[in-house]
Structures are given as C-alpha cells and as structure tokens.
C-alpha positions as a printed NumPy array, in Angstrom:
array([[ 42.094, 137.733, 103.857],
       [ 38.018, 138.968, 103.294],
       [ 39.726, 140.749,  99.936],
       [ 40.443, 137.467,  98.928],
       [ 37.353, 136.004,  99.171],
       [ 34.482, 138.645,  98.624],
       [ 37.126, 138.412,  94.678],
       [ 36.127, 135.144,  94.327],
       [ 32.798, 135.437,  95.535],
       [ 32.767, 137.461,  92.468],
       [ 35.493, 135.871,  90.398],
       [ 32.661, 132.417,  91.337],
       [ 30.002, 134.064,  90.337],
       [ 31.432, 136.12 ,  87.153],
       [ 32.596, 132.196,  85.304],
       [ 29.775, 130.434,  87.074],
       [ 27.835, 132.4  ,  84.872],
       [ 29.702, 132.086,  81.55 ],
       [ 29.98 , 128.757,  81.734],
       [ 26.426, 127.868,  82.864],
       [ 26.045, 130.121,  79.01 ],
       [ 28.85 , 127.712,  76.762],
       [ 27.078, 124.906,  77.923],
       [ 23.533, 125.61 ,  77.139],
       [ 24.646, 126.398,  73.449],
       [ 24.846, 124.764,  70.742],
       [ 28.593, 124.579,  71.081],
       [ 28.792, 123.028,  73.536],
       [ 29.349, 119.233,  71.41 ],
       [ 32.282, 120.921,  69.128],
       [ 34.285, 122.862,  72.2  ],
       [ 34.02 , 118.862,  74.75 ],
       [ 34.926, 117.636,  71.726],
       [ 38.726, 119.666,  71.252],
       [ 39.079, 119.95 ,  75.009],
       [ 39.121, 116.132,  74.82 ],
       [ 41.374, 116.058,  71.477],
       [ 43.972, 118.404,  73.277],
       [ 43.826, 116.669,  76.79 ],
       [ 44.599, 113.036,  73.841],
       [ 48.01 , 115.532,  72.667],
       [ 49.341, 117.283,  75.891],
       [ 48.691, 113.859,  78.497],
       [ 50.529, 110.658,  77.228],
       [ 49.014, 107.81 ,  78.785],
       [ 51.398, 105.22 ,  78.145],
       [ 53.891, 107.294,  80.72 ],
       [ 51.359, 107.05 ,  83.348],
       [ 50.741, 104.658,  86.035],
       [ 47.629, 106.165,  86.705],
       [ 45.154, 108.636,  85.686],
       [ 43.707, 110.364,  88.033],
       [ 40.386, 112.188,  86.53 ],
       [ 36.862, 114.053,  87.13 ],
       [ 33.633, 112.586,  85.691],
       [ 31.949, 116.414,  84.271],
       [ 28.364, 118.125,  86.484],
       [ 26.19 , 119.423,  84.137],
       [ 27.685, 123.088,  83.261],
       [ 31.348, 121.354,  83.671],
       [ 33.967, 120.5  ,  81.092],
       [ 32.944, 116.943,  78.86 ],
       [ 35.67 , 114.458,  78.773],
       [ 34.383, 111.39 ,  78.66 ],
       [ 35.458, 110.283,  75.83 ],
       [ 39.091, 110.85 ,  76.857],
       [ 38.385, 108.365,  79.684],
       [ 36.463, 105.855,  77.837],
       [ 39.793, 106.733,  76.173],
       [ 42.311, 106.603,  78.964],
       [ 39.548, 102.53 ,  79.859],
       [ 40.441, 100.891,  76.348],
       [ 43.937, 101.344,  76.912],
       [ 43.774,  99.78 ,  79.355],
       [ 44.709, 102.381,  82.31 ],
       [ 44.191, 102.101,  85.489],
       [ 41.743, 105.07 ,  85.982],
       [ 40.003, 106.518,  89.39 ],
       [ 37.345, 109.377,  90.296],
       [ 36.96 , 110.98 ,  93.702],
       [ 33.961, 110.846,  95.627],
       [ 33.744, 113.062,  98.254],
       [ 32.158, 112.986, 101.142],
       [ 29.802, 117.151, 101.794],
       [ 30.539, 116.634, 105.904],
       [ 34.969, 116.279, 106.146],
       [ 34.879, 117.838, 102.919],
       [ 37.83 , 115.574, 102.533],
       [ 37.858, 113.234,  98.544],
       [ 39.299, 110.212,  98.314],
       [ 40.257, 107.822,  94.564],
       [ 38.679, 105.146,  93.165],
       [ 39.695, 102.386,  90.428],
       [ 36.813, 101.904,  88.39 ],
       [ 37.557, 100.28 ,  84.601],
       [ 33.543, 101.361,  83.429],
       [ 32.118, 103.788,  82.911],
       [ 28.081, 103.03 ,  82.142],
       [ 28.537, 101.108,  85.699],
       [ 28.977, 104.575,  87.334],
       [ 26.181, 104.75 ,  90.164],
       [ 24.892, 108.823,  91.291],
       [ 26.849, 109.6  ,  94.344],
       [ 25.337, 112.503,  97.133],
       [ 26.572, 115.938,  94.385],
       [ 24.394, 114.339,  92.364],
       [ 27.97 , 112.99 ,  90.492],
       [ 28.696, 109.309,  89.296],
       [ 31.504, 107.98 ,  91.392],
       [ 32.71 , 104.632,  91.007],
       [ 29.855, 101.557,  92.529],
       [ 30.767, 101.279,  96.37 ],
       [ 30.94 ,  97.261,  96.451],
       [ 33.085,  97.273,  94.138],
       [ 35.86 , 100.12 ,  94.126],
       [ 39.346,  99.856,  95.599],
       [ 41.189, 103.379,  97.343],
       [ 44.093, 104.413,  95.624],
       [ 46.623, 107.267,  96.307],
       [ 48.396, 108.89 ,  93.943],
       [ 52.647, 108.443,  93.253],
       [ 54.59 , 109.582,  91.146],
       [ 54.172, 109.781,  87.664],
       [ 50.649, 109.041,  88.07 ],
       [ 48.93 , 112.122,  86.41 ],
       [ 45.501, 113.889,  87.927],
       [ 42.444, 115.715,  85.101],
       [ 41.456, 117.98 ,  87.598],
       [ 38.564, 120.621,  87.1  ],
       [ 37.397, 124.239,  87.878],
       [ 35.525, 127.055,  87.173],
       [ 37.267, 129.476,  85.989],
       [ 41.768, 128.795,  85.235],
       [ 44.782, 131.942,  85.049],
       [ 48.332, 131.263,  82.923],
       [ 49.986, 130.791,  86.367],
       [ 47.893, 127.774,  87.42 ],
       [ 45.399, 128.941,  89.653],
       [ 42.217, 127.167,  89.635],
       [ 38.492, 128.729,  90.756],
       [ 36.921, 125.81 ,  91.946],
       [ 32.995, 125.506,  93.949],
       [ 34.883, 127.403,  97.205],
       [ 34.493, 123.96 ,  99.579],
       [ 38.687, 123.322,  99.151],
       [ 38.306, 119.057,  97.43 ],
       [ 40.978, 119.951,  95.503],
       [ 43.689, 121.909,  97.386],
       [ 42.759, 119.598, 101.203],
       [ 43.91 , 116.492,  98.075],
       [ 46.903, 117.922,  96.601],
       [ 48.384, 119.6  ,  99.778],
       [ 48.422, 115.898, 101.172],
       [ 50.411, 113.905,  97.88 ],
       [ 53.543, 114.058,  98.658],
       [ 54.842, 112.609,  95.11 ],
       [ 54.708, 115.034,  92.608],
       [ 52.226, 113.97 ,  89.937],
       [ 51.256, 116.273,  86.648],
       [ 47.492, 118.689,  87.767],
       [ 46.108, 119.238,  83.996],
       [ 43.813, 121.723,  84.59 ],
       [ 40.424, 121.779,  82.514],
       [ 37.913, 124.669,  81.173],
       [ 36.93 , 126.512,  78.391],
       [ 39.219, 129.486,  76.963],
       [ 36.349, 131.806,  78.323],
       [ 37.199, 130.93 ,  82.009],
       [ 40.521, 130.139,  81.263],
       [ 42.316, 134.036,  83.09 ],
       [ 45.44 , 136.249,  82.725],
       [ 45.125, 136.433,  86.676],
       [ 41.918, 134.59 ,  88.693],
       [ 42.363, 135.993,  93.198],
       [ 44.196, 133.189,  95.229],
       [ 45.663, 133.127,  97.806],
       [ 48.402, 131.107, 100.248],
       [ 46.578, 127.598, 100.02 ],
       [ 45.39 , 126.893,  96.335],
       [ 47.322, 124.401,  95.056],
       [ 48.304, 125.682,  91.311],
       [ 47.72 , 123.517,  88.515],
       [ 50.801, 122.425,  85.908],
       [ 49.201, 122.35 ,  82.624],
       [ 46.026, 124.105,  81.483],
       [ 42.965, 122.773,  78.672],
       [ 40.413, 124.725,  76.863],
       [ 39.194, 124.592,  73.83 ],
       [ 41.667, 126.172,  72.163],
       [ 45.146, 125.667,  72.991],
       [ 47.116, 123.478,  75.903],
       [ 48.429, 125.275,  77.377],
       [ 51.841, 125.072,  80.051],
       [ 51.292, 127.685,  83.386],
       [ 54.212, 129.553,  84.891],
       [ 54.642, 126.697,  87.452],
       [ 56.303, 125.191,  84.744],
       [ 57.787, 127.553,  83.012]])
C-alpha cells in the first residue's frame, strides 16, 4: 500500500507539472475548445436525464462551453460542493453559470440560497475532472478521495466521463481497489473508450 501511495504521489507530481505547463501555454484555449467538441460528440445530452459536471479550476481543462451547451438545451445540470472537513461531496442543480459563488477551495459552486441537492440515478452522466487518466479508465485525482468516495455510494450505473489533456492520458497509472474507474476519457485529441466498456 505504501508503494502505491508513493507511486501515486510521484505520478501526481509529474502530471501536475505537465498540465500546468499546458495551461500556461498559448495552446490552452484551442485544446479546451477541442475537448468541448469531443465532449459534445461523445455525450448525447438528449439521452441523459441529469448531467453532473465539474466547474474548472485554474489548471483544469475548461469545459464551460459544454456546460453552457447543456444548460441552453434545457438540461438539468449539477455541480459539486465539497466539505473540506469531512471530505464529502454532494451535487446541486444550477441553471446559470454566471450566478455561481466562489466555494471553499476557490472553486465556483451553486449559490447556497438557490441550490437543490440531487443524486445520481440511472440514465445520468458525470463529467469527471482529474490530473491524469489511463487506458483502463483509472483516474489520478488530488488525493482527497472526493470522487472515489462519492461514486462508491452511487447505487445506480451512471456513465462516467473523464476529462484531461492528451499529454496527461497514460497507458497505465498506479491505482488501488478504492479507485473508481471512468467509462470514457475525453482529451483534445481523442474519445477513448476504456477497458471497462470494451
């Protein structure tokens, strides 16, 4: 277990630096646009009841274009709110990306006075952020376990779509039995169906 923890820490450091360099480059905007285009191609929003998204931080792929696309189509869209003390996460509906508040981690989140708690159910889809993903759908997050803990409690089968830059898409990442896998990984270059779907 200690070897896995160390391997994850080293991989996290490696891919965080790669991602930071991408986000500081002039290519970030075009890469984000390509990711949004691939998201729209991979996720038929008409099929899904609710769309669970992340609200991008500084060094994450910016999927704002996809979020606006889903909202403009009248879909129910939910974003996470994280509790730093308990490391728990819940999702809340929102209908306007311009009216979000800044949360505890400097991440945008639905306003307290208007947010409505929702749960993942059959025929929902979740767009999952990560520092890196691999061909098996394994995800390298920030090490707090928010998404792994949340998905372990979801009773229904939902489509999990990972998002990262192509340079952060690996053949194999270190993982353990607690890591929740994604079904598809979207990069600016490809729509990758993972081994979980094959």
